[in-house]
Amino acid sequence: MFTIKPVLSSLMRSRTGPLLLLLQIVLSVAIVANAGFIIQERLALMQRSSGIAEQSVLSFSLYNFGEKVNLPQQLKRDLEILRNIPGIKAATSTNMLPLSGSGWSDRFIDGPDPETAKSTPGFAWYLGGEQMVDTLGVNVIEGRNFRADELNHSITDSGMKALMSAPLAKEVFGEESAVGQIMYQGSDNQIEIIGVVEVLQGAWVDSDQFDYSVIQNIELNENRSNQFMVRADRRDVPALEETIKQALRAENPDRVIRNFNTLRELKDMSYAFHAVMAGMLSIMIILLLVITSLGLSGMVMFNIQRRTKQIGTRRALGARKRDIVGMFLVENWLICFSGGLLGGLLAMELGSQLMTLFSLPMMGWQWPAMTVAGLLVITTVAVLLPARKAALISPAIATRTV
Amino acid sequence: MLTHYMDLGWRSIRKTPVLSALMVMAISIGIGITLISLNVFQLMSHNPAGERSSVLHMTQLWSQGPDSWEEYSANLTYQDTMNLRQSDIPVRSVASFRSGGAIHAEGSDAEPEMRSIRVTDSEFFAMFSVPFLYGGSWDKSVDMEAAHVVVINEDLNRTFLGGGNNVGKIIYLDVTPYQIVGIIDHWMPRPKYYDVTNGSMNFAESIYVPFSLTPHEEFPVWGNTSGWQFEPLITYNDRLLSEKTWIQFWAELPDEDAQMQFSQWLTSYVEQQQALGRFTDNTRTSWMRLLDVAEYLTDSEVVPEDNRIMIGLSALFLAVCLVNILGLLLTKFLKRAPEVGVRRAIGASRRQIFLQHMVEVSLIGLLGGVIGLVWAWFGLTTLADHLGMEEALGRLDPSMWIMTPSIALGAAMLAGMYPAWVICRTQPSVYLKSQ
């Protein structure tokens, strides 16, 4: 059924059509492989675990513009009010919001002398109350969380305690346990690491140090502007915005309360560009495949009309219907394979160009391979339909003049 | 003749509706995708400074110590900014940073609103060609002797004061009264080229207050504050004295001479600071640079990398569509060979046959272009909607009205050239015999 030689010689006779097809497949493989690779890379970025109960954490900002406000007292009152709202399981003030694209980053050094000490990598620096851990829903895997009576209110206070994310702890201390280690900020400020959380991402989704973060026992209370996070049941979150506004305004009307977002919403905003890129590329791939297969079907259909006499003769000489179908399939596969090979090379070249020009990792060979496999399937379907029609050509045709 | 060819082309297109539709679809999708990425590129790579681009210079200093940042910070420290403001070499110089606060007006029904504020110098408006509706900037003396004056935009003027000439009236930032000295018209440079650090496609601020008020009013910083060493900012004064960078500094330097002079001035300034123990990174030979607007936008990577990748991929995509159409056209034209044979036999020249087919191809291209434009518009709206950037991205750049027909015609002709050439070489005798 699958004889290559006659197909090859017929391909060599009318070169233009197959050549165009070849070119199209070469380009398609190059595009689809690279686009697919980029999509996969973006999706993998988005699927990393943040360590946070994203949908159950509601964040908002509060700005006190009243003139005679005792800010530390006000913060204390506000936290009390929040924690008493039914449905809220935990609440904390915070200096930054995870996954939001903006926040504080810092480094510790491992000794008191800034000249000789080694610096940790940069990390997201979360400052908040003892309920920060519960609010975020992060998992303390070693050591402990800090207690309410251990809270500081200024960056220069003594008695600093911090929790580190496990990836950061591993980077800084290797196999050694992080708990109990002393780190420094400048020469005077000592920070005791008292716990390790399993996963906690920072604020910048494109950062290399996205998994490095530290929660420290500082509840900043001298700022007019504060950010809060509250933890509730996912079902209760939508109604909370109004409840919180009312409760806090009842306490003191001179403030602006706004920017209500769940952490999931912040995450989606931060990843919006990646999501759009993945979406656009997916649409591109689908359209490309549609266009390629439609074009292929069109060409085969035309070929059938042109080769009616040839097909009729073959049928008259004893070729079965499946031989005719087979002829078209073999023709297609020949083109597909050679196009796939060339296209694969082009795709790898394009991939390495993209890698040098842009911050993309190198594409593996499996991407072009998968694309060629996919194209084989799709083009087979695209060819099969018109080819079966061709097989129906009656041998009698051959005897007539076309 | 052209109209005749167009008529022939149209007939031919109608004769094979499926094949024609396929071709128009293919080319329109190719054009649509290309237009989307080009349009995004056009919008983002736009330089709103126009001819003033080479005159305005962002000043950057390498104030960090050794082994810290590996590139220039976009911003300056407060102390450097205050010193640079002293230089009289720039025609205009402007320090600025982004802040924010609660805005309200006495007697207004509108609730207080959080708005972003630009804290800047009097010449900001002249430097960036900001159009005034009423009044103008505050007096230059205010840049030295702080006063509570403010410039607001028309949108804020309408919300809080009901519109009209409200110069002289009072609005409140938090609880502090400010006298309005100027109201600016709608002004929305995209990208926001005087400060792209917090979203280059963001809105321009609606409130402008004197930079000289900074130490008195302790404006919160809504932009980036970056530090390379441990410096706790407990009080606002700590911030002012620190090595943290958070202020943009623009200098207007009209010619190379002025640029040279200012560079020299900056170099000697750095030397002077080094004598005081700052600018300690000795691995460097230069501690300052001046970027004009175009350089600043490039350096800040305002055009996202993804967009460039998309342009490359969509060009390839268009190429696939072209090859596809090329094949289909060849198919279609060859099918018509007998007809062409007859035309040739009764006197049509090769040139005429070639032209006739090129006209037909151009028609297909133009049709594809029109539909492609619709795709692009649709795609852009969806895209902007997803990114929450309706106003910034969800519109077609005027250049697209030239770009679309040129791409459409160019692409179609490229694809049609070979098939038209093949068909115009038809031997009439072959077809006359077989008919």
Coordinates of N, CA and C in Angstrom, one line a residue, chain B residues 78-268:
Chain B
Y78 N 18.1 62.6 47.8 CA 17.6 64.0 48.0 C 18.8 64.9 48.1
Q79 N 19.9 64.5 48.7 CA 21.0 65.5 48.8 C 21.6 65.8 47.5
D80 N 21.7 64.8 46.6 CA 22.2 65.0 45.2 C 21.3 66.0 44.5
T81 N 20.0 65.7 44.6 CA 19.0 66.5 43.9 C 19.1 67.9 44.3
M82 N 19.2 68.2 45.6 CA 19.3 69.5 46.1 C 20.5 70.2 45.6
N83 N 21.6 69.5 45.5 CA 22.9 70.1 45.0 C 22.8 70.3 43.5
L84 N 22.2 69.4 42.8 CA 22.1 69.5 41.3 C 21.2 70.7 40.9
R85 N 20.2 70.9 41.8 CA 19.3 72.1 41.5 C 20.0 73.4 41.5
Q86 N 21.2 73.4 42.1 CA 22.0 74.7 42.2 C 22.6 75.0 40.9
S87 N 22.9 74.1 40.1 CA 23.6 74.4 38.8 C 22.8 75.3 37.9
D88 N 23.4 76.3 37.4 CA 22.7 77.1 36.4 C 23.0 76.8 35.0
I89 N 23.7 75.7 34.7 CA 24.0 75.4 33.3 C 22.7 74.9 32.6
P90 N 21.9 74.1 33.1 CA 20.6 73.7 32.4 C 19.7 74.9 32.2
V91 N 19.1 75.1 31.1 CA 18.1 76.1 30.8 C 17.0 76.0 31.9
R92 N 16.6 74.8 32.0 CA 15.6 74.5 33.1 C 16.0 73.2 33.7
S93 N 15.8 73.1 35.0 CA 16.0 71.8 35.7 C 14.8 71.5 36.6
V94 N 14.5 70.3 36.7 CA 13.2 69.9 37.4 C 13.5 68.6 38.2
A95 N 13.3 68.7 39.5 CA 13.3 67.5 40.3 C 11.8 67.1 40.5
S96 N 11.6 65.8 40.6 CA 10.2 65.4 40.8 C 10.1 64.0 41.4
F97 N 9.1 63.7 42.1 CA 8.8 62.3 42.5 C 7.3 62.2 42.7
R98 N 6.8 60.9 42.7 CA 5.4 60.7 42.8 C 5.0 60.5 44.2
S99 N 3.9 61.2 44.6 CA 3.4 61.1 46.0 C 1.9 60.9 45.9
G100 N 1.2 61.1 47.0 CA -0.2 60.9 46.9 C -0.9 61.3 48.2
G101 N -2.1 61.6 48.2 CA -2.8 61.9 49.4 C -4.3 62.0 49.2
A102 N -5.0 62.3 50.3 CA -6.5 62.5 50.2 C -6.8 63.9 49.8
I103 N -7.6 64.1 48.7 CA -7.9 65.4 48.2 C -9.4 65.7 48.5
H104 N -9.6 66.9 49.0 CA -11.0 67.4 49.1 C -11.0 68.9 49.1
A105 N -12.2 69.4 48.8 CA -12.4 70.8 48.7 C -13.5 71.2 49.7
E106 N -13.4 72.4 50.3 CA -14.4 72.9 51.2 C -15.7 73.1 50.4
G107 N -16.8 72.7 51.0 CA -18.1 73.0 50.4 C -18.4 72.1 49.2
S108 N -17.5 71.1 48.9 CA -17.8 70.2 47.8 C -18.5 69.0 48.3
D109 N -19.4 68.5 47.5 CA -20.1 67.3 47.9 C -19.3 66.0 47.7
A110 N -18.3 66.2 46.8 CA -17.5 65.0 46.5 C -16.7 64.5 47.7
E111 N -16.7 63.1 47.9 CA -16.0 62.5 49.0 C -14.5 62.7 48.8
P112 N -13.8 62.7 49.9 CA -12.3 62.8 49.7 C -11.8 61.6 48.9
E113 N -10.8 61.9 48.0 CA -10.3 60.8 47.2 C -8.8 60.7 47.3
M114 N -8.3 59.5 47.2 CA -6.9 59.3 47.2 C -6.4 59.6 45.8
R115 N -5.5 60.5 45.6 CA -5.0 60.8 44.2 C -3.5 60.7 44.3
S116 N -2.9 60.4 43.1 CA -1.5 60.5 43.1 C -1.1 61.9 42.8
I117 N 0.0 62.4 43.4 CA 0.4 63.8 43.3 C 1.9 63.8 42.7
R118 N 2.2 64.8 41.9 CA 3.6 64.9 41.5 C 4.2 66.1 42.3
V119 N 5.2 65.8 43.0 CA 5.9 66.9 43.8 C 7.1 67.3 42.9
T120 N 7.0 68.6 42.4 CA 8.0 69.0 41.4 C 8.3 70.5 41.5
D121 N 9.1 70.9 40.5 CA 9.5 72.3 40.5 C 8.7 73.1 39.5
S122 N 8.8 74.4 39.6 CA 7.9 75.3 38.8 C 8.1 75.1 37.3
E123 N 9.2 74.6 36.9 CA 9.5 74.6 35.4 C 9.1 73.3 34.8
F124 N 8.5 72.4 35.6 CA 8.0 71.1 35.1 C 7.1 71.3 33.9
F125 N 6.2 72.3 34.0 CA 5.1 72.5 33.0 C 5.7 73.0 31.7
A126 N 6.7 73.9 31.8 CA 7.3 74.4 30.6 C 8.2 73.3 30.0
M127 N 8.9 72.6 30.8 CA 9.8 71.6 30.3 C 9.1 70.5 29.5
F128 N 8.0 70.1 30.1 CA 7.2 69.0 29.4 C 6.0 69.4 28.6
S129 N 6.0 70.7 28.3 CA 5.0 71.3 27.4 C 3.6 71.0 27.9
V130 N 3.3 71.2 29.2 CA 2.0 70.9 29.7 C 1.0 72.1 29.4
P131 N -0.1 71.8 28.8 CA -1.0 72.9 28.4 C -1.9 73.4 29.6
F132 N -1.9 74.7 29.8 CA -2.7 75.3 30.9 C -4.0 75.8 30.4
L133 N -5.1 75.6 31.1 CA -6.4 76.2 30.8 C -6.5 77.5 31.5
Y134 N -6.2 77.6 32.7 CA -6.3 78.8 33.5 C -5.0 79.0 34.3
G135 N -4.6 80.2 34.5 CA -3.4 80.4 35.4 C -2.2 79.9 34.8
G136 N -1.2 79.5 35.7 CA 0.0 78.9 35.2 C 0.8 78.3 36.4
S137 N 2.0 78.1 36.2 CA 2.8 77.5 37.2 C 3.0 78.5 38.4
W138 N 3.5 78.0 39.5 CA 3.8 78.9 40.6 C 5.1 79.6 40.3
D139 N 5.3 80.7 41.0 CA 6.5 81.5 40.7 C 7.8 80.8 41.0
K140 N 8.8 81.1 40.3 CA 10.1 80.4 40.4 C 10.6 80.6 41.9
S141 N 10.3 81.7 42.5 CA 10.8 81.9 43.8 C 10.3 80.8 44.8
V142 N 9.1 80.3 44.5 CA 8.5 79.2 45.4 C 9.4 78.0 45.5
D143 N 10.2 77.8 44.4 CA 11.1 76.6 44.4 C 12.2 76.7 45.5
M144 N 12.5 78.0 45.9 CA 13.4 78.2 47.0 C 12.7 78.4 48.3
E145 N 11.6 79.3 48.3 CA 10.9 79.7 49.5 C 9.5 78.9 49.4
A146 N 9.4 77.8 50.1 CA 8.2 77.0 49.9 C 6.9 77.7 50.2
A147 N 5.9 77.4 49.4 CA 4.6 78.0 49.7 C 3.6 76.9 49.3
H148 N 2.4 77.0 50.0 CA 1.3 76.0 49.7 C 0.5 76.4 48.5
V149 N 1.1 76.2 47.3 CA 0.3 76.4 46.1 C 0.2 75.1 45.3
V150 N -0.7 75.0 44.4 CA -0.9 73.8 43.7 C -1.4 74.0 42.3
V151 N -1.0 73.1 41.4 CA -1.6 73.1 40.1 C -2.4 71.8 40.0
I152 N -3.7 71.9 39.5 CA -4.5 70.7 39.4 C -4.9 70.5 37.9
N153 N -5.4 69.4 37.6 CA -5.9 69.2 36.2 C -7.4 69.4 36.1
E154 N -7.9 69.5 34.9 CA -9.3 69.9 34.6 C -10.2 68.8 35.3
D155 N -9.8 67.6 35.2 CA -10.7 66.5 35.8 C -11.0 66.7 37.2
L156 N -9.9 67.0 38.0 CA -10.0 67.3 39.4 C -10.8 68.6 39.7
N157 N -10.6 69.6 38.8 CA -11.3 70.8 38.9 C -12.8 70.6 38.8
R158 N -13.2 69.7 37.8 CA -14.6 69.5 37.7 C -15.2 68.7 38.9
T159 N -14.4 67.7 39.3 CA -14.9 66.8 40.4 C -15.2 67.6 41.7
F160 N -14.1 68.4 42.0 CA -14.2 69.0 43.3 C -14.7 70.5 43.3
L161 N -14.5 71.2 42.2 CA -14.9 72.6 42.2 C -15.9 72.9 41.1
G162 N -16.4 71.9 40.4 CA -17.5 72.2 39.5 C -17.0 72.8 38.2
G163 N -15.7 72.8 37.9 CA -15.2 73.4 36.7 C -15.1 74.9 36.6
G164 N -14.6 75.4 35.5 CA -14.4 76.8 35.4 C -13.1 77.3 36.0
N165 N -12.9 78.6 35.9 CA -11.7 79.2 36.3 C -11.7 79.4 37.8
N166 N -11.0 78.4 38.5 CA -11.0 78.4 40.0 C -9.6 78.8 40.5
V167 N -8.8 79.5 39.7 CA -7.5 79.9 40.2 C -7.7 80.8 41.4
G168 N -7.0 80.6 42.4 CA -7.1 81.4 43.6 C -7.9 80.7 44.7
K169 N -8.7 79.7 44.3 CA -9.5 79.0 45.3 C -8.6 78.0 46.1
I170 N -9.2 77.3 47.1 CA -8.4 76.5 48.0 C -8.8 75.0 47.8
I171 N -7.9 74.1 47.8 CA -8.2 72.7 47.9 C -7.4 72.1 49.1
Y172 N -7.8 71.0 49.6 CA -7.0 70.4 50.7 C -6.4 69.1 50.3
L173 N -5.1 69.0 50.6 CA -4.4 67.7 50.6 C -4.3 67.3 52.0
D174 N -4.9 66.1 52.3 CA -5.1 65.8 53.7 C -5.8 66.9 54.4
V175 N -5.1 67.6 55.4 CA -5.8 68.6 56.1 C -5.2 70.0 55.8
T176 N -4.2 70.0 54.8 CA -3.5 71.2 54.6 C -4.1 72.0 53.4
P177 N -4.4 73.3 53.6 CA -5.0 74.0 52.4 C -3.9 74.5 51.4
Y178 N -4.2 74.4 50.2 CA -3.3 74.8 49.1 C -4.1 75.8 48.2
Q179 N -3.4 76.8 47.8 CA -4.1 77.7 46.9 C -3.8 77.3 45.4
I180 N -4.9 77.3 44.6 CA -4.7 76.9 43.2 C -4.1 78.0 42.4
V181 N -3.0 77.8 41.7 CA -2.4 78.8 40.9 C -2.6 78.5 39.4
G182 N -2.9 77.3 39.1 CA -3.1 77.0 37.7 C -3.9 75.7 37.5
I183 N -4.6 75.6 36.4 CA -5.4 74.4 36.1 C -5.0 74.0 34.7
I184 N -4.5 72.7 34.6 CA -4.0 72.3 33.3 C -5.1 71.5 32.5
D185 N -5.0 71.6 31.2 CA -5.9 70.9 30.4 C -5.6 69.4 30.4
H186 N -6.5 68.6 29.8 CA -6.3 67.2 29.7 C -4.8 67.0 29.1
W187 N -4.0 66.2 29.8 CA -2.6 66.0 29.4 C -2.3 64.6 29.8
M188 N -2.0 63.7 28.8 CA -1.8 62.3 29.1 C -0.7 61.8 28.2
P189 N 0.5 62.1 28.4 CA 1.6 61.6 27.6 C 1.7 60.1 27.8
R190 N 1.7 59.4 26.7 CA 1.9 57.9 26.7 C 3.0 57.5 25.8
P191 N 4.0 56.8 26.3 CA 4.3 56.5 27.7 C 4.5 57.8 28.5
K192 N 4.3 57.6 29.8 CA 4.4 58.7 30.8 C 5.9 59.0 30.9
Y193 N 6.5 59.8 29.9 CA 7.9 59.7 29.7 C 8.7 60.5 30.8
Y194 N 8.1 61.3 31.6 CA 8.9 62.0 32.6 C 9.2 61.1 33.8
D195 N 8.5 60.0 33.9 CA 8.7 59.0 34.9 C 8.0 57.7 34.6
V196 N 8.8 56.8 34.1 CA 8.1 55.5 33.6 C 8.2 54.4 34.7
T197 N 8.8 54.8 35.9 CA 9.1 53.7 36.8 C 7.9 53.0 37.4
N198 N 6.8 53.7 37.5 CA 5.6 52.9 38.1 C 4.6 52.7 37.1
G199 N 4.9 52.0 36.0 CA 3.9 51.8 34.9 C 4.0 52.9 33.9
S200 N 4.6 52.6 32.7 CA 4.8 53.6 31.7 C 3.5 54.0 31.0
M201 N 2.5 53.2 31.2 CA 1.2 53.5 30.5 C 0.2 54.0 31.5
N202 N 0.7 54.4 32.7 CA -0.2 55.0 33.7 C -0.6 56.4 33.3
F203 N -1.6 56.9 34.1 CA -2.1 58.2 33.9 C -1.1 59.2 34.4
A204 N -1.0 60.4 33.9 CA -0.3 61.5 34.5 C -1.0 61.9 35.7
E205 N -0.2 62.4 36.7 CA -0.8 62.8 38.0 C -1.8 64.0 37.8
S206 N -2.8 64.1 38.7 CA -3.7 65.2 38.5 C -3.4 66.4 39.4
I207 N -2.4 66.3 40.3 CA -2.1 67.4 41.2 C -0.6 67.6 41.2
Y208 N -0.2 68.8 41.2 CA 1.3 69.2 41.2 C 1.6 70.2 42.3
V209 N 2.5 69.8 43.2 CA 2.8 70.7 44.3 C 4.3 71.0 44.3
P210 N 4.8 72.1 44.9 CA 6.2 72.5 44.9 C 7.1 71.5 45.6
F211 N 8.2 71.2 45.0 CA 9.2 70.3 45.5 C 9.8 70.8 46.8
S212 N 9.8 72.2 46.9 CA 10.4 72.8 48.0 C 9.6 72.5 49.3
L213 N 8.4 72.1 49.2 CA 7.6 71.7 50.4 C 8.0 70.4 51.0
T214 N 8.7 69.6 50.3 CA 9.0 68.2 50.7 C 9.4 68.1 52.2
P215 N 10.5 68.9 52.6 CA 10.9 68.7 54.0 C 9.9 69.2 55.0
H216 N 9.0 70.1 54.6 CA 8.0 70.6 55.6 C 6.8 69.7 55.6
E217 N 6.3 69.2 54.4 CA 5.1 68.5 54.4 C 5.3 67.0 54.5
E218 N 6.6 66.6 54.3 CA 6.9 65.1 54.4 C 6.0 64.3 53.5
F219 N 6.0 64.6 52.3 CA 5.1 63.9 51.3 C 5.5 62.4 51.3
P220 N 4.5 61.5 51.4 CA 4.9 60.1 51.3 C 5.3 59.8 49.8
V221 N 6.2 58.8 49.7 CA 6.7 58.5 48.4 C 6.0 57.4 47.8
W222 N 5.3 57.6 46.7 CA 4.5 56.5 46.0 C 5.3 55.9 44.9
G223 N 6.5 56.4 44.6 CA 7.3 55.8 43.6 C 8.2 54.8 44.2
N224 N 9.3 54.5 43.6 CA 10.3 53.5 44.1 C 11.3 54.3 45.0
T225 N 11.6 53.7 46.2 CA 12.7 54.1 47.0 C 13.7 52.9 47.0
S226 N 14.9 53.2 46.6 CA 15.8 52.1 46.5 C 17.1 52.4 47.4
G227 N 17.5 51.4 48.1 CA 18.7 51.6 49.0 C 19.7 50.5 48.7
W228 N 20.9 50.7 48.9 CA 21.9 49.7 48.7 C 22.7 49.4 50.0
Q229 N 22.3 50.0 51.0 CA 22.9 49.7 52.3 C 21.8 49.8 53.4
F230 N 22.1 49.3 54.6 CA 21.0 49.3 55.6 C 20.9 50.7 56.2
E231 N 19.8 51.3 56.0 CA 19.5 52.7 56.5 C 18.1 52.7 56.9
P232 N 17.7 52.5 58.2 CA 16.3 52.6 58.6 C 15.8 54.0 58.5
L233 N 14.7 54.2 57.8 CA 14.1 55.5 57.7 C 13.0 55.6 58.8
I234 N 13.5 56.1 59.9 CA 12.5 56.2 61.0 C 11.7 57.5 60.9
T235 N 12.5 58.6 60.7 CA 11.8 59.9 60.4 C 12.0 60.3 59.0
Y236 N 11.2 61.3 58.6 CA 11.3 61.8 57.2 C 12.7 62.4 57.0
N237 N 13.3 62.9 58.0 CA 14.6 63.5 57.9 C 15.6 62.5 57.6
D238 N 15.5 61.3 58.1 CA 16.4 60.1 57.8 C 16.4 59.9 56.3
R239 N 15.2 60.0 55.7 CA 15.1 59.8 54.3 C 15.8 60.9 53.5
L240 N 15.7 62.1 54.0 CA 16.3 63.2 53.3 C 17.8 63.1 53.3
L241 N 18.3 62.6 54.4 CA 19.8 62.5 54.6 C 20.4 61.2 54.1
S242 N 19.5 60.3 53.7 CA 20.0 58.9 53.4 C 20.6 58.8 52.0
E243 N 21.1 57.7 51.7 CA 21.6 57.3 50.4 C 20.6 56.7 49.5
K244 N 19.3 56.7 50.0 CA 18.3 56.1 49.2 C 18.0 56.9 48.0
T245 N 17.7 56.3 46.9 CA 17.3 57.1 45.7 C 15.9 57.0 45.4
W246 N 15.3 58.2 45.1 CA 13.8 58.2 44.9 C 13.3 59.4 44.2
I247 N 14.3 60.3 43.6 CA 13.8 61.5 42.9 C 14.4 61.5 41.5
Q248 N 13.5 61.8 40.6 CA 13.9 62.0 39.2 C 14.4 63.4 39.0
F249 N 15.5 63.5 38.2 CA 16.0 64.8 37.9 C 16.2 65.0 36.4
W250 N 15.5 66.0 35.8 CA 15.6 66.3 34.4 C 16.3 67.6 34.2
A251 N 17.1 67.7 33.2 CA 17.8 68.9 32.9 C 17.6 69.2 31.4
E252 N 17.2 70.5 31.1 CA 17.1 70.9 29.7 C 18.4 71.5 29.2
L253 N 19.0 70.8 28.3 CA 20.3 71.2 27.7 C 20.1 71.3 26.2
P254 N 20.0 72.6 25.7 CA 19.6 72.8 24.4 C 20.6 72.3 23.3
D255 N 21.9 72.3 23.6 CA 22.9 71.9 22.6 C 24.0 71.1 23.2
E256 N 24.9 70.6 22.3 CA 26.0 69.7 22.8 C 26.9 70.5 23.7
D257 N 27.0 71.7 23.4 CA 27.9 72.6 24.3 C 27.4 72.5 25.7
A258 N 26.1 72.7 25.9 CA 25.5 72.7 27.2 C 25.6 71.4 27.9
Q259 N 25.4 70.3 27.0 CA 25.5 69.0 27.6 C 26.9 68.7 28.1
M260 N 27.9 69.1 27.3 CA 29.3 69.0 27.7 C 29.6 69.7 29.0
Q261 N 29.1 70.9 29.0 CA 29.4 71.7 30.2 C 28.7 71.1 31.5
F262 N 27.5 70.6 31.3 CA 26.8 70.0 32.4 C 27.5 68.7 32.9
S263 N 27.9 67.9 31.9 CA 28.7 66.7 32.2 C 29.9 67.1 33.0
Q264 N 30.6 68.1 32.6 CA 31.8 68.5 33.3 C 31.5 68.9 34.7
W265 N 30.4 69.7 34.8 CA 30.0 70.2 36.1 C 29.6 69.0 37.0
L266 N 28.9 68.0 36.5 CA 28.6 66.8 37.3 C 29.8 66.1 37.7
T267 N 30.8 65.9 36.8 CA 32.0 65.2 37.1 C 32.7 65.9 38.3
S268 N 32.8 67.2 38.2 CA 33.5 67.9 39.3 C 32.7 67.8 40.6

